[in-house]
XYZ file of N, CA and C in Angstrom:
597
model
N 72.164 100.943 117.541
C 73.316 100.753 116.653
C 73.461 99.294 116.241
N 73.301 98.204 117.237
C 73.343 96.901 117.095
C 72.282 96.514 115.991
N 71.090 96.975 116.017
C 70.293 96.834 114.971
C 70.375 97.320 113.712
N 71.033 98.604 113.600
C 71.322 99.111 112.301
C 72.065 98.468 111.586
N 73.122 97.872 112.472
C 74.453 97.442 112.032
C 74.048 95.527 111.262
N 73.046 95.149 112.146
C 72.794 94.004 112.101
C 71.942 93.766 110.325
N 70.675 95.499 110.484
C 70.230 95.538 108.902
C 71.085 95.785 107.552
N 72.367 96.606 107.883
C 72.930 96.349 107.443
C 73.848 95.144 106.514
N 73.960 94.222 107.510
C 74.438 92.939 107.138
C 73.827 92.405 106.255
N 72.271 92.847 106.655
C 71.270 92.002 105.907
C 71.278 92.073 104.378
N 71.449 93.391 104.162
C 71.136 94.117 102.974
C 72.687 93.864 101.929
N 73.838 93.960 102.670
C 75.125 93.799 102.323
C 74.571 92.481 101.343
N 74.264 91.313 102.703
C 74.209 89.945 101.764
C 72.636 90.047 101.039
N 71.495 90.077 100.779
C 70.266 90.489 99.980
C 71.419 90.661 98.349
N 71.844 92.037 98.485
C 72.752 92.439 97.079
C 72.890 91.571 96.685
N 74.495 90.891 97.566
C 75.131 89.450 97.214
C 74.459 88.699 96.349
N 73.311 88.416 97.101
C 72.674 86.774 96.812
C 71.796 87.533 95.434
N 71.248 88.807 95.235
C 71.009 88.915 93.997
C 71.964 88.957 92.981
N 73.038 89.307 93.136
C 73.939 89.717 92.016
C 73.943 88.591 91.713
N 74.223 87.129 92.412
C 74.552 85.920 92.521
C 73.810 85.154 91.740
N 72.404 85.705 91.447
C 71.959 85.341 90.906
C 71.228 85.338 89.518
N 71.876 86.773 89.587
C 72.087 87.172 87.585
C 72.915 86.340 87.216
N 74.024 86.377 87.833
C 75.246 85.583 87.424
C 74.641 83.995 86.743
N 73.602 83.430 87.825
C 74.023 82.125 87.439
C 72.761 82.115 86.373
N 71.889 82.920 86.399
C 70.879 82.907 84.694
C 71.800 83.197 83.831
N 72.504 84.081 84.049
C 73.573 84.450 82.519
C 74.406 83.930 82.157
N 74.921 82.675 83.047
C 75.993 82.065 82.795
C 75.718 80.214 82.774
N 73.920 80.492 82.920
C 73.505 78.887 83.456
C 74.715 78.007 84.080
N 75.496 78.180 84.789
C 76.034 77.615 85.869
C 75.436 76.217 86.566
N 75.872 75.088 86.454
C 75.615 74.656 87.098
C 75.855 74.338 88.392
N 75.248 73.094 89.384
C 75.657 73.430 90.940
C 76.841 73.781 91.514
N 78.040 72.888 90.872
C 79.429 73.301 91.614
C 80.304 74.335 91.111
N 79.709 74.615 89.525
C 80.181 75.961 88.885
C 79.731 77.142 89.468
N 78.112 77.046 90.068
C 77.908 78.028 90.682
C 78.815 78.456 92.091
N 78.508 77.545 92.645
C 79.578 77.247 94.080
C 81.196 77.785 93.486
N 81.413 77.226 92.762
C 82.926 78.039 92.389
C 82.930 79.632 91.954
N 82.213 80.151 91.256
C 81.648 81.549 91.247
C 81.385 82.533 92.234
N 80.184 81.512 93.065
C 80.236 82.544 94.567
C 81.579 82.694 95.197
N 81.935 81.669 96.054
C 83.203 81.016 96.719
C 84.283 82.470 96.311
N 84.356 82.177 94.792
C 85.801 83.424 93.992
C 85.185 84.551 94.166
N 83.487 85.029 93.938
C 83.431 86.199 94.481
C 83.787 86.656 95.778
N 83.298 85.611 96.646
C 83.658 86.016 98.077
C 84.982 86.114 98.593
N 85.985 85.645 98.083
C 87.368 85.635 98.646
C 87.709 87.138 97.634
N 87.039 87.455 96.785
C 87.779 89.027 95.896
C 87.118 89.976 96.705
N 86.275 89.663 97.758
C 85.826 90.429 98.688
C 86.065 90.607 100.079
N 86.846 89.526 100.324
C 87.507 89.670 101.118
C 88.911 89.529 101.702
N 89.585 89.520 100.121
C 90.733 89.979 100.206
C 91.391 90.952 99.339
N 90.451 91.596 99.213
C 91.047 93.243 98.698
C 90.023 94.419 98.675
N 90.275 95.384 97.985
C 89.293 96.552 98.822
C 88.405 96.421 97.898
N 88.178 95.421 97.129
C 86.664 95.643 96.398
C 85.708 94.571 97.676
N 83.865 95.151 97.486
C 83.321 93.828 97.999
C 83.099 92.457 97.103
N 82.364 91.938 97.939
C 81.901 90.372 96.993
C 80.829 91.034 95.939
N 79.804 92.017 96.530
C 79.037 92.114 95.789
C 79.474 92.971 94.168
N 80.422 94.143 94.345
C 81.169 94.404 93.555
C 81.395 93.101 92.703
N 82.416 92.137 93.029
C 83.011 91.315 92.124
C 81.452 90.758 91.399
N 80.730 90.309 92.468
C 79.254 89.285 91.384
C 78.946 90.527 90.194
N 78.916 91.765 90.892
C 78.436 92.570 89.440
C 79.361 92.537 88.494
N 80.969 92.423 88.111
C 81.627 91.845 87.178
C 81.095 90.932 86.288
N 81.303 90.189 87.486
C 80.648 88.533 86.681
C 79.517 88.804 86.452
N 78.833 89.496 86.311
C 77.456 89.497 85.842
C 77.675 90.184 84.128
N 78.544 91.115 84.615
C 78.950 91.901 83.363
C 79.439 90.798 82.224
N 80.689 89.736 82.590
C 81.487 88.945 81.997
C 80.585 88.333 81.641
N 79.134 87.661 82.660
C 78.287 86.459 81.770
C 77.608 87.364 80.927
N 77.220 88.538 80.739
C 76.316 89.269 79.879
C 77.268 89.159 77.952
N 78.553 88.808 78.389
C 79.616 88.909 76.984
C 79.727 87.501 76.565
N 78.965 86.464 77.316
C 79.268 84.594 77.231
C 80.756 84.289 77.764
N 80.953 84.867 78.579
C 81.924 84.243 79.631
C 81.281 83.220 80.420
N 82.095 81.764 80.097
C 81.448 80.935 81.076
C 81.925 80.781 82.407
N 81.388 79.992 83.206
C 82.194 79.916 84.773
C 83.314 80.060 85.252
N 84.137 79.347 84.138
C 85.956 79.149 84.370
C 86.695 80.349 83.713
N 85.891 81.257 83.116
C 86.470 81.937 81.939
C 86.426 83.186 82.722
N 85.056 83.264 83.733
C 84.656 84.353 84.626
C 86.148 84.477 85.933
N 86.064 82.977 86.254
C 87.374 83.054 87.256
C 88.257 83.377 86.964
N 88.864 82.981 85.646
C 90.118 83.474 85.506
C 90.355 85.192 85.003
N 89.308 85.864 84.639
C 89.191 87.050 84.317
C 88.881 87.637 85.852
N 88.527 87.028 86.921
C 87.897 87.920 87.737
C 89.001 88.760 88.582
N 90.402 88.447 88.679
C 91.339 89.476 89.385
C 91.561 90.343 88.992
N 92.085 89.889 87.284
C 92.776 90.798 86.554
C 91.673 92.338 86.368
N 90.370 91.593 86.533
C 89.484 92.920 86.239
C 89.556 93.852 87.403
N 89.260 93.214 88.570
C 89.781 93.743 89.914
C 90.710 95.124 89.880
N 91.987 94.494 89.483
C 93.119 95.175 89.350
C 92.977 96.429 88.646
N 92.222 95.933 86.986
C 92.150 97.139 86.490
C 91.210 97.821 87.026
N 89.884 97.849 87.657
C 89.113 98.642 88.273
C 89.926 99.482 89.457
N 90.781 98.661 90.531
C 91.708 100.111 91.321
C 92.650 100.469 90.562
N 93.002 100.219 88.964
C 94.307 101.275 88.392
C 93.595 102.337 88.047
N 92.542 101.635 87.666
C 91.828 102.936 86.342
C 90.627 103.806 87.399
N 90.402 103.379 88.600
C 89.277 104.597 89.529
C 88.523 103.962 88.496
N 87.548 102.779 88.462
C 86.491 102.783 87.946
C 86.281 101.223 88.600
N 84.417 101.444 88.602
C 83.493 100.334 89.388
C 84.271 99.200 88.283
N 83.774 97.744 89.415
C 84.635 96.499 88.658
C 83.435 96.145 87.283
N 82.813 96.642 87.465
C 81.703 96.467 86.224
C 82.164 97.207 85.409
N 82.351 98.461 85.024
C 83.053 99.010 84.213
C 84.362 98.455 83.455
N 85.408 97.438 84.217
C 86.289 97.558 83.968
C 86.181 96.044 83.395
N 85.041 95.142 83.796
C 84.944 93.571 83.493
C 84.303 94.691 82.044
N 83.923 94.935 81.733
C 83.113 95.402 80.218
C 84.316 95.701 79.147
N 84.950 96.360 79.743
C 86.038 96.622 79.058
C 87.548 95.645 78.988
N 87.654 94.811 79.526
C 88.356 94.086 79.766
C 87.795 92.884 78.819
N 86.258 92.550 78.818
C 85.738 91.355 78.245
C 85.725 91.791 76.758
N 85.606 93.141 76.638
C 85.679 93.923 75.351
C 86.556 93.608 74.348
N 88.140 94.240 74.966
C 89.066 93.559 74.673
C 89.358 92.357 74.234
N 89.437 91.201 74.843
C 89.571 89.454 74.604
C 88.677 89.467 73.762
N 87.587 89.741 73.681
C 86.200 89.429 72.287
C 86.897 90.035 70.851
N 87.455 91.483 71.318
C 87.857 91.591 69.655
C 88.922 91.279 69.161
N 89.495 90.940 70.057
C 91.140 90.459 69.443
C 91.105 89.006 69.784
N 90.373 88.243 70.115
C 90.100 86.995 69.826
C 91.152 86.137 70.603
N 90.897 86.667 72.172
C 91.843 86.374 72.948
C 91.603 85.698 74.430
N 91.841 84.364 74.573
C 91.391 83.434 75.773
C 91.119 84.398 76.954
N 90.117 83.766 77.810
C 89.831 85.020 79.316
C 91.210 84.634 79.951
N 92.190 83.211 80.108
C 92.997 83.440 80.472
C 94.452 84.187 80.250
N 94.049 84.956 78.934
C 95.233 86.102 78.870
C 94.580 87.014 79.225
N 93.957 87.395 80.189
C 92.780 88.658 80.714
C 94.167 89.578 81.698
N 94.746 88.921 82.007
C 95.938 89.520 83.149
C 96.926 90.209 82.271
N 97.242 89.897 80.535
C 98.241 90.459 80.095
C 97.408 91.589 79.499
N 96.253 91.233 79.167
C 95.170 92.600 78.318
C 94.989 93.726 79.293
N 95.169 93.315 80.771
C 94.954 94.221 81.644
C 96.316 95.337 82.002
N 97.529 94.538 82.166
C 98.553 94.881 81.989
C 98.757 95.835 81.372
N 98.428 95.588 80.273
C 98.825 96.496 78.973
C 97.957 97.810 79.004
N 96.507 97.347 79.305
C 95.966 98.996 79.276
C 96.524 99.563 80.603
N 96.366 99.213 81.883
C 96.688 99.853 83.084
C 98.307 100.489 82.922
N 99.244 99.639 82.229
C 100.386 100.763 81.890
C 99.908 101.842 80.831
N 99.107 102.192 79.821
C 98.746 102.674 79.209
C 98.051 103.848 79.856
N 97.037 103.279 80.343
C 96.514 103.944 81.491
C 97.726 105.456 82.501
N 98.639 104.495 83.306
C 99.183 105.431 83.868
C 100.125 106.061 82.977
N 100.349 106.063 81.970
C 102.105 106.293 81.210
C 101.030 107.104 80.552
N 100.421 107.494 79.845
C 99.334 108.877 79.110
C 98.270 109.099 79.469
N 97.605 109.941 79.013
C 96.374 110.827 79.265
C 95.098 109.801 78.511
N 95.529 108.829 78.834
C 94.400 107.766 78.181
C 94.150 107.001 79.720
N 92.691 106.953 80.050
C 91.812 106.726 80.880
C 90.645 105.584 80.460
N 89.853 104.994 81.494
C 89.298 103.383 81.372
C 88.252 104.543 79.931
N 87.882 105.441 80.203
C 85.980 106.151 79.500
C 86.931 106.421 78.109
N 88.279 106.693 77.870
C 88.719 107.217 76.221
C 89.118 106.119 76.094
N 89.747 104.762 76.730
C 90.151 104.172 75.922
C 88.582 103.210 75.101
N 87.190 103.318 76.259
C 86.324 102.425 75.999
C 85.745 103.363 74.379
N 85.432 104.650 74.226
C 85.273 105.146 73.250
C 85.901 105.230 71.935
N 87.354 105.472 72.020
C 88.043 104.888 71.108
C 88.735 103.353 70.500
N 88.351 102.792 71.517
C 88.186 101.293 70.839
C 86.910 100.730 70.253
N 85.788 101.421 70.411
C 84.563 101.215 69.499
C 84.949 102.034 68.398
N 85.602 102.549 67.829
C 86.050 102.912 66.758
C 86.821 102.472 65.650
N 87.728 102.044 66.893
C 89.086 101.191 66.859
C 89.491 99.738 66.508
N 88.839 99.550 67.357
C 88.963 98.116 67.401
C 89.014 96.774 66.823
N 88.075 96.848 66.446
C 87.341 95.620 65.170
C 88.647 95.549 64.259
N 88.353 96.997 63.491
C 89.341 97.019 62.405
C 91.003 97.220 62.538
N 91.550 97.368 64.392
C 92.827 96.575 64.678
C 93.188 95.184 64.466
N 91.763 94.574 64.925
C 92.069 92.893 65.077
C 91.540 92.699 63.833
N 90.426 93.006 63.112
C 90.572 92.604 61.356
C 92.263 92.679 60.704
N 92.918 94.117 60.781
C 94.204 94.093 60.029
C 95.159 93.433 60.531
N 94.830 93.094 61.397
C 96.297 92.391 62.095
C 97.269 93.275 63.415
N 96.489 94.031 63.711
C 97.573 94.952 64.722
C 97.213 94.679 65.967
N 98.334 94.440 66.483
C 98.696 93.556 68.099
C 97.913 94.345 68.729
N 96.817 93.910 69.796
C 96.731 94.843 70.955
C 97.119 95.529 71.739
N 98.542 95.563 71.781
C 99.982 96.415 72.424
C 99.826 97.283 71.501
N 99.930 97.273 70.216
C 100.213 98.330 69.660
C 98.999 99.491 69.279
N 98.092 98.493 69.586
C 96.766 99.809 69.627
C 96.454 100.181 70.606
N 97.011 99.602 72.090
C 96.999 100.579 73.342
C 97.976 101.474 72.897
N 99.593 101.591 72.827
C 100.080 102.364 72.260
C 99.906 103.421 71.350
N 99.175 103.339 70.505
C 99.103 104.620 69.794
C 97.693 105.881 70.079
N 97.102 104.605 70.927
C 95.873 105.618 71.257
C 96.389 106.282 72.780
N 97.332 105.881 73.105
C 98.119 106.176 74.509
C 98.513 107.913 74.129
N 99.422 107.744 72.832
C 99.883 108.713 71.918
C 99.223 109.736 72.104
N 97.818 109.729 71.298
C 97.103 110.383 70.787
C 96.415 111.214 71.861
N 96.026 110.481 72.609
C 95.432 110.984 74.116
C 96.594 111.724 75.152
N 97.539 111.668 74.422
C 98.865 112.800 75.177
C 98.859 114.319 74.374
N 98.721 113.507 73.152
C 98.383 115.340 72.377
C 96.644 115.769 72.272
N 95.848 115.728 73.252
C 94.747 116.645 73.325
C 93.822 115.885 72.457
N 93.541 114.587 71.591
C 93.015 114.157 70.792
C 91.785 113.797 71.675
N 90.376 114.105 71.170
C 88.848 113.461 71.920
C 89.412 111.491 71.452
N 88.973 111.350 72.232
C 88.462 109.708 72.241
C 87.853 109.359 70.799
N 86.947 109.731 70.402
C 85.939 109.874 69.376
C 87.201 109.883 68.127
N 88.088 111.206 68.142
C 88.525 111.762 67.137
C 89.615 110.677 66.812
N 90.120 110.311 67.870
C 91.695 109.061 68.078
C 91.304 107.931 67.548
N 89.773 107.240 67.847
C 89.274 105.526 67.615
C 88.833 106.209 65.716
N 88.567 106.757 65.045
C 88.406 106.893 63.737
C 89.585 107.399 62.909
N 90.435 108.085 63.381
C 91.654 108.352 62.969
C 92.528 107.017 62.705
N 92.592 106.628 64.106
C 92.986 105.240 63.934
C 92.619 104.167 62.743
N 91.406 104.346 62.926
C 90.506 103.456 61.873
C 90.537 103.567 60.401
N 90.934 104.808 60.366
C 90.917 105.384 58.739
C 92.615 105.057 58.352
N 93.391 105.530 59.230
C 94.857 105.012 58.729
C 94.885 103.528 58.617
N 94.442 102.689 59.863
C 94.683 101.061 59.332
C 93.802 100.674 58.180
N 92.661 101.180 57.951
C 92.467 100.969 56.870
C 93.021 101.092 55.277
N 94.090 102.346 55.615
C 94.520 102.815 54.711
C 95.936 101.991 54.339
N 96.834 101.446 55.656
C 97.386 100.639 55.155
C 97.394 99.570 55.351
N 95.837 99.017 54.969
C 95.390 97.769 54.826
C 95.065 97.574 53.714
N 95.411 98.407 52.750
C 94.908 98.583 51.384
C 95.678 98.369 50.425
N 96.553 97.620 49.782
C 97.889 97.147 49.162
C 97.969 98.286 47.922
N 96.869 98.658 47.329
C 96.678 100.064 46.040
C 96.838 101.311 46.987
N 96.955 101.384 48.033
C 96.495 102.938 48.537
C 97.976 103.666 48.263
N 97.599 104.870 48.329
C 98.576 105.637 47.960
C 99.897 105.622 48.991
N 99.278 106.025 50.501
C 100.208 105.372 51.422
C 101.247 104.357 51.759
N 100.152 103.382 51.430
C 101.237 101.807 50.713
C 102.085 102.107 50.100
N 102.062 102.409 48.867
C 102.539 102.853 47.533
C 103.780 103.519 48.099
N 103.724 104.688 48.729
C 104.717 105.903 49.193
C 105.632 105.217 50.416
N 105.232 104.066 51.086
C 106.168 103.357 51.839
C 106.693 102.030 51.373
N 106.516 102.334 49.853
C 107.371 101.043 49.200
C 106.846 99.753 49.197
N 105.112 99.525 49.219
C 104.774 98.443 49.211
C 104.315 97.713 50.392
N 104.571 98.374 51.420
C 104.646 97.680 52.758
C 103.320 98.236 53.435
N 102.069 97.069 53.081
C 101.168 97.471 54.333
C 100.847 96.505 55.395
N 99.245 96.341 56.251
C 99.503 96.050 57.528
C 99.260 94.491 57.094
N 99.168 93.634 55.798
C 98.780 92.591 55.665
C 100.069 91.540 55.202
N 101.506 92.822 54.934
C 102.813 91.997 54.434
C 103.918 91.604 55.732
C-alpha cells in the first residue's frame, strides 16, 4: 500500500509538472511569472476541491486564448467557481469563461462578474455551461458587435432555454433578431417607432 500510495504521488505530480509546462510554452512566461502561475495553481489546489493539476489545465486552456500570466491569475478563481456551479472540468469552464471576455471585449479582471452572471443564469434556468457554450457561438459576436450588454444576453438565452429552445435554435434566433434591430430600415425598427439596438 505504502508503495502504491507513494506511485501515486508520483504520477499526481508527473501531471502537475506537465500541465505546468504547456502553460509556460503557451504563455512564454517568464521565470517569476512562471513561479507565480505554479505557486496560484497550487494554492487552487489546495484550497478547494479542485486539484493543482486541474487548475494548470485551465491555465493551459486561458494561455491557448493569449491570456498572459497576470490575466491567467486573475481569471483563475472565478473559473474555479464556475466549474463547481456549472458540474463541469475547470477546462471547460476557463474556455468558456475566456470566451466570454474575448467577445465582449472585457479585461480577465472582470472574469468574476462574467462568471457571476452566467452561474446565476446557470442556476435561475434551464441554461447549462454545454447550451450556453453553443448558443453563444451563434450569439455572440453579433451581441458585442450591436451593443448588447452581456447581462442581457445571458438573460435572454436564460429565457429561451426555460421554454424547450435547442442551444443551436436560441444562439441564431438571437442572432437574427439583433440583427434585425440593428438595422435602422428594418421593418421591426420601423414598427417600434424608430428605436433600434444602435439609438
Amino acid at each position: 500500500l505504502l508503495i502504491q500510495g507513494m506511485a501515486r504521488v508520483v504520477t499526481v505530480f508527473t501531471d502537475f509538472e506537465k500541465e505546468m509546462s504547456k502553460v509556460k510554452a503557451l504563455t512564454r512566461a517568464t521565470g517569476p511569472e512562471f513561479i507565480a502561475l505554479k505557486n496560484h495553481a497550487q494554492l487552487l489546489g489546495s484550497t478547494t476541491v479542485k486539484t493543482a493539476t486541474e487548475a494548470a489545465q485551465a491555465f493551459s486552456e486561458l494561455g491557448k486564448l493569449g491570456f498572459n500570466s497576470q490575466q491567467i491569475i486573475a481569471a483563475g478563481l472565478p473559473v474555479l467557481n464556475l466549474s463547481v456551479i456549472a458540474q463541469a472540468d475547470m477546462a471547460e469552464a476557463a474556455k468558456v469563461t475566456a470566451g466570454a471576455l474575448k467577445t465582449f471585449e472585457l479585461d480577465a479582471s472582470q472574469a468574476t462578474n462574467v462568471v457571476d452572471v452566467m452561474a446565476r443564469a446557470f442556476t435561475d434556468s434551464g441554461l447549462d455551461i454545454t447550451k450556453w457554450g453553443f448558443s453563444m457561438n451563434f450569439a455572440g459576436v453579433t451581441a458585442a458587435n450591436t451593443g448588447v450588454k452581456f447581462e442581457e444576453i445571458a438573460a435572454a438565452l436564460g429565457i429561451l432555454a426555460d421554454r424547450n429552445q435547442k442551444a443551436s435554435t436560441s444562439g441564431t434566433s438571437m442572432r437574427k433578431i439583433m440583427k434585425e434591430l440593428s438595422n435602422e430600415n428594418s421593418k421591426a425598427v420601423i414598427a417600434l417607432g424608430g428605436m433600434s439596438l444602435k439609438t
